Amino acid sequence: MDRSVSCRFDARIDGVADVVLSVAVAQGVPRSAESLEVTLDGDPVSVREVQDQHGTRLHLVSALGPGRLDVVYSASVAGSEAEVPEDEVDRIRYTRPSRYCESDELAPFARNEFGALEGAERVRAIAAWVSGRIAYIAGSSRPTDGAVATLLAGQGVCRDFAHLVVALLRGCDVPARIASVYAPGLDPMDFHAVAEVLVDGRWVVVDATRLAPRSSLIRVATGRDAADIAFLTTSGDRVDMGWLDVLAITDGPLPADDHTDFVELG
């Protein structure tokens, strides 16, 4: 399946800031074409690429501003990402609580609800539970909300669904993590966040929103929670986001997905 993805956004830098972008498809995703343009008030700026864990590609711009920052990215993806190997350290890292996945706080609830289940059955049960209990409502959560806030509110956006799934799985000592993706078929179109869980040595995708077919997703970044996969991170003076436009399409019909089988990202 061939796919085309792009994103465009702007931001206003009031003073001087360091900017980290996480918009490029991950290393290991086969690309037939790719471009990234970053400008400040229309003038090109120098960008440095560094690689984070799991193939995440970060693009860094230092001492930028003041002015209007414009970012334009596009890529053509031909084929599928290479299989993600199991890593012994990941089994440790991704069972620990993190900033937005407070599995230590949710462990008693998770074990009471799902502790009698094992393996694939428990993963499916948690995904179905979150899908059925949490309402997807755009703009319903704050950037600082974690899994506990989502559980109490009963609503959220994709990152909130993913955080809650991951926190409940980790609360049952199951390794789980977050991935940001381009998602053909997503409505409303945006960057998307999904959970990945280790099942029988494979990292498989769990998307409790069920808003896009998983086999068409394209990995961007991977980490513990939203703090590791944000498409824009800044430090220094104030930076205000402007508009954001994301597009992800396939070269043919979208694949079917009933969200019951286990699917690997890419």
Coordinates of C-alpha atoms in Angstrom, one line a residue:
M1 CA 0.0 0.0 0.0
D2 CA 1.5 3.4 -1.0
R3 CA 0.6 6.4 1.1
S4 CA 1.2 10.2 0.9
V5 CA 1.4 12.3 4.0
S6 CA 2.0 16.0 4.7
C7 CA 1.7 18.6 7.4
R8 CA 1.9 22.4 7.4
F9 CA 1.7 24.7 10.4
D10 CA 2.9 28.1 11.6
A11 CA 3.8 29.6 14.9
R12 CA 4.7 33.0 16.3
I13 CA 7.9 33.3 18.2
D14 CA 7.9 36.3 20.5
G15 CA 11.6 36.3 21.3
V16 CA 14.3 33.6 20.8
A17 CA 13.5 29.9 21.1
D18 CA 14.9 26.5 20.4
V19 CA 12.4 24.4 18.4
V20 CA 12.2 20.6 18.1
L21 CA 10.0 19.1 15.4
S22 CA 8.7 15.6 15.3
V23 CA 6.8 15.5 12.0
A24 CA 8.9 13.2 9.7
V25 CA 8.0 9.6 9.3
A26 CA 10.2 7.3 11.4
Q27 CA 13.5 5.8 10.3
G28 CA 12.8 2.4 8.8
V29 CA 9.6 3.5 7.0
P30 CA 10.4 3.2 3.2
R31 CA 10.2 6.6 1.5
S32 CA 10.3 7.3 -2.2
A33 CA 10.2 11.0 -1.7
E34 CA 10.5 13.4 1.2
S35 CA 10.9 17.1 1.9
L36 CA 11.0 19.4 5.0
E37 CA 11.0 23.2 4.7
V38 CA 11.4 25.5 7.7
T39 CA 11.3 29.2 7.3
L40 CA 11.2 32.3 9.6
D41 CA 9.4 35.2 8.1
G42 CA 9.8 33.6 4.7
D43 CA 13.6 33.0 4.9
P44 CA 14.9 29.4 5.1
V45 CA 16.5 28.3 8.4
S46 CA 19.1 25.6 9.0
V47 CA 17.7 22.3 10.5
R48 CA 19.7 19.5 12.1
E49 CA 18.3 16.0 12.3
V50 CA 18.9 13.7 15.3
Q51 CA 17.5 10.2 15.9
D52 CA 15.7 9.3 19.1
Q53 CA 14.6 5.8 20.2
H54 CA 12.7 3.4 17.9
G55 CA 13.6 5.4 14.8
T56 CA 12.0 8.6 15.8
R57 CA 13.6 11.5 13.8
L58 CA 13.8 14.9 15.5
H59 CA 14.6 18.1 13.6
L60 CA 16.2 20.8 15.7
V61 CA 16.4 24.5 15.1
S62 CA 18.4 26.6 17.6
A63 CA 18.1 30.3 18.6
L64 CA 15.2 31.0 16.3
G65 CA 13.2 34.2 16.2
P66 CA 11.5 36.5 16.7
G67 CA 9.1 36.1 13.8
R68 CA 6.7 33.7 12.1
L69 CA 7.8 30.1 11.9
D70 CA 6.4 28.1 9.0
V71 CA 6.9 24.3 8.7
V72 CA 6.0 22.3 5.6
Y73 CA 6.7 18.5 5.4
S74 CA 5.7 15.9 2.9
A75 CA 6.6 12.3 2.2
S76 CA 5.6 9.4 -0.1
V77 CA 5.7 6.1 1.6
A78 CA 6.1 3.0 -0.5
G79 CA 5.6 -0.3 1.3
S80 CA 5.7 -1.2 5.0
E81 CA 8.0 -0.4 8.0
A82 CA 10.4 -3.1 9.0
E83 CA 9.3 -5.4 11.9
V84 CA 10.0 -3.8 15.3
P85 CA 12.1 -6.2 17.3
E86 CA 11.4 -7.0 20.9
D87 CA 13.9 -5.3 23.3
E88 CA 14.6 -6.5 26.8
V89 CA 15.0 -2.9 28.1
D90 CA 11.6 -2.0 26.6
R91 CA 10.0 -4.6 28.8
I92 CA 11.3 -2.6 31.8
R93 CA 10.9 0.9 30.4
Y94 CA 7.3 0.4 29.2
T95 CA 5.9 -1.2 32.4
R96 CA 6.9 1.9 34.5
P97 CA 4.5 4.7 35.2
S98 CA 5.2 8.0 33.3
R99 CA 4.0 11.6 33.3
Y100 CA 0.7 11.0 31.4
C101 CA 0.3 7.3 32.1
E102 CA -0.1 7.0 35.9
S103 CA -0.2 3.2 36.0
D104 CA 0.9 3.2 39.7
E105 CA -2.3 5.1 40.5
L106 CA -4.5 3.0 38.3
A107 CA -3.0 -0.4 39.1
P108 CA -5.6 -1.4 41.7
F109 CA -8.4 -0.5 39.4
A110 CA -6.8 -2.3 36.4
R111 CA -6.1 -5.4 38.3
N112 CA -9.6 -5.5 39.8
E113 CA -11.2 -5.1 36.3
F114 CA -8.8 -7.1 34.2
G115 CA -6.5 -9.1 36.5
A116 CA -8.4 -12.4 35.9
L117 CA -7.6 -12.2 32.2
E118 CA -4.3 -13.1 30.6
G119 CA -2.4 -12.3 27.4
A120 CA -4.3 -11.4 24.3
E121 CA -7.6 -11.7 26.0
R122 CA -6.7 -9.0 28.5
V123 CA -5.4 -6.7 25.8
R124 CA -8.6 -7.0 23.8
A125 CA -10.7 -6.5 27.0
I126 CA -8.9 -3.3 27.9
A127 CA -9.1 -1.9 24.4
A128 CA -12.8 -2.6 24.2
W129 CA -13.4 -1.2 27.7
V130 CA -11.8 2.1 26.9
S131 CA -13.5 2.3 23.5
G132 CA -16.9 1.8 25.1
R133 CA -16.5 4.0 28.2
I134 CA -14.6 7.0 26.9
A135 CA -16.3 9.5 24.5
Y136 CA -14.2 11.0 21.7
I137 CA -14.9 14.8 21.9
A138 CA -12.5 17.2 20.1
G139 CA -11.1 19.8 22.5
S140 CA -12.5 18.1 25.6
S141 CA -9.1 17.7 27.4
R142 CA -6.2 19.8 28.4
P143 CA -2.6 19.3 27.3
T144 CA -1.7 18.5 30.9
D145 CA -4.4 15.8 31.4
G146 CA -3.2 12.2 32.0
A147 CA -4.9 8.8 32.1
V148 CA -6.4 9.4 35.5
A149 CA -8.1 12.6 34.4
T150 CA -9.4 10.9 31.2
L151 CA -10.9 8.0 33.3
L152 CA -12.6 10.5 35.6
A153 CA -13.9 12.7 32.8
G154 CA -15.0 9.9 30.6
Q155 CA -14.0 11.8 27.5
G156 CA -11.0 12.9 25.5
V157 CA -9.1 12.9 22.2
C158 CA -6.8 10.3 20.7
R159 CA -3.9 10.9 23.0
D160 CA -6.2 10.5 26.0
F161 CA -7.5 7.2 24.7
A162 CA -4.0 6.0 24.2
H163 CA -2.8 7.1 27.6
L164 CA -5.6 5.3 29.4
V165 CA -5.0 2.1 27.4
V166 CA -1.3 2.2 28.2
A167 CA -1.8 3.0 31.9
L168 CA -4.3 0.2 32.3
L169 CA -2.0 -2.3 30.6
R170 CA 1.1 -1.2 32.6
G171 CA -1.1 -1.4 35.7
C172 CA -1.3 -5.1 34.9
D173 CA 2.4 -5.3 34.3
V174 CA 2.0 -5.5 30.5
P175 CA 4.6 -3.4 28.5
A176 CA 2.8 -0.7 26.5
R177 CA 3.8 2.6 24.9
I178 CA 2.6 5.4 22.7
A179 CA 3.2 6.2 19.0
S180 CA 2.3 9.2 17.0
V181 CA 1.2 8.4 13.4
Y182 CA -0.1 9.7 10.2
A183 CA -3.5 8.1 9.8
P184 CA -5.2 7.8 6.4
G185 CA -9.0 7.8 6.9
L186 CA -8.9 9.7 10.2
D187 CA -11.8 12.1 10.6
P188 CA -11.2 14.8 11.6
M189 CA -7.7 14.7 10.0
D190 CA -4.8 15.5 12.4
F191 CA -1.8 13.8 13.9
H192 CA -3.0 10.7 15.6
A193 CA -1.9 8.8 18.7
V194 CA -2.2 5.1 19.3
A195 CA -1.0 2.6 21.9
E196 CA 1.4 -0.3 21.2
V197 CA 1.5 -3.3 23.4
L198 CA 3.9 -6.2 23.5
V199 CA 2.0 -9.5 22.8
D200 CA 3.9 -12.7 22.2
G201 CA 7.1 -10.8 21.3
R202 CA 5.4 -8.5 18.8
W203 CA 4.5 -4.8 19.3
V204 CA 0.9 -4.6 18.1
V205 CA -1.3 -1.5 17.7
V206 CA -4.3 -0.8 19.9
D207 CA -6.4 2.2 18.9
A208 CA -9.4 2.5 21.2
T209 CA -10.8 5.4 19.2
R210 CA -11.3 3.1 16.2
L211 CA -11.2 6.1 14.0
A212 CA -8.7 4.8 11.3
P213 CA -7.7 1.4 10.0
R214 CA -4.5 0.4 11.8
S215 CA -2.8 -1.3 8.8
S216 CA -2.6 2.0 7.0
L217 CA -1.0 3.9 9.9
I218 CA 2.6 5.4 9.4
R219 CA 4.9 5.7 12.4
V220 CA 6.3 9.1 13.3
A221 CA 7.5 8.9 16.9
T222 CA 7.4 6.4 19.7
G223 CA 7.8 6.8 23.5
R224 CA 6.4 6.6 27.0
D225 CA 3.6 9.0 26.5
A226 CA 2.7 12.3 24.8
A227 CA 5.8 14.1 26.3
D228 CA 8.0 11.9 24.0
I229 CA 6.0 12.2 20.8
A230 CA 4.9 15.9 20.6
F231 CA 5.1 17.2 17.0
L232 CA 6.4 20.6 18.4
T233 CA 8.5 21.2 21.5
T234 CA 10.0 24.6 22.4
S235 CA 12.2 26.1 25.0
G236 CA 13.1 29.7 25.5
D237 CA 10.7 32.6 24.8
R238 CA 7.0 32.3 24.2
V239 CA 5.8 30.4 21.1
D240 CA 2.2 30.5 20.0
M241 CA 0.7 28.0 17.6
G242 CA -1.2 29.3 14.6
W243 CA -2.9 27.0 12.1
L244 CA -2.2 23.3 11.5
D245 CA -3.1 21.2 8.4
V246 CA -2.4 17.4 8.3
L247 CA -3.1 15.1 5.3
A248 CA -2.7 11.3 5.0
I249 CA -4.1 9.4 2.0
T250 CA -3.6 6.0 0.4
D251 CA -3.3 5.1 -3.3
G252 CA -6.5 3.0 -3.2
P253 CA -9.4 2.1 -1.0
L254 CA -8.7 2.1 2.8
P255 CA -8.3 -1.4 4.3
A256 CA -11.1 -2.8 6.5
D257 CA -10.4 -3.1 10.2
D258 CA -12.7 -4.5 12.9
H259 CA -10.0 -3.7 15.6
T260 CA -10.1 -7.3 17.0
D261 CA -7.1 -8.9 15.2
F262 CA -3.6 -7.9 16.2
V263 CA -1.9 -5.6 13.7
E264 CA 1.7 -4.3 13.8
L265 CA 2.3 -0.7 13.0
G266 CA 3.3 -0.2 9.3

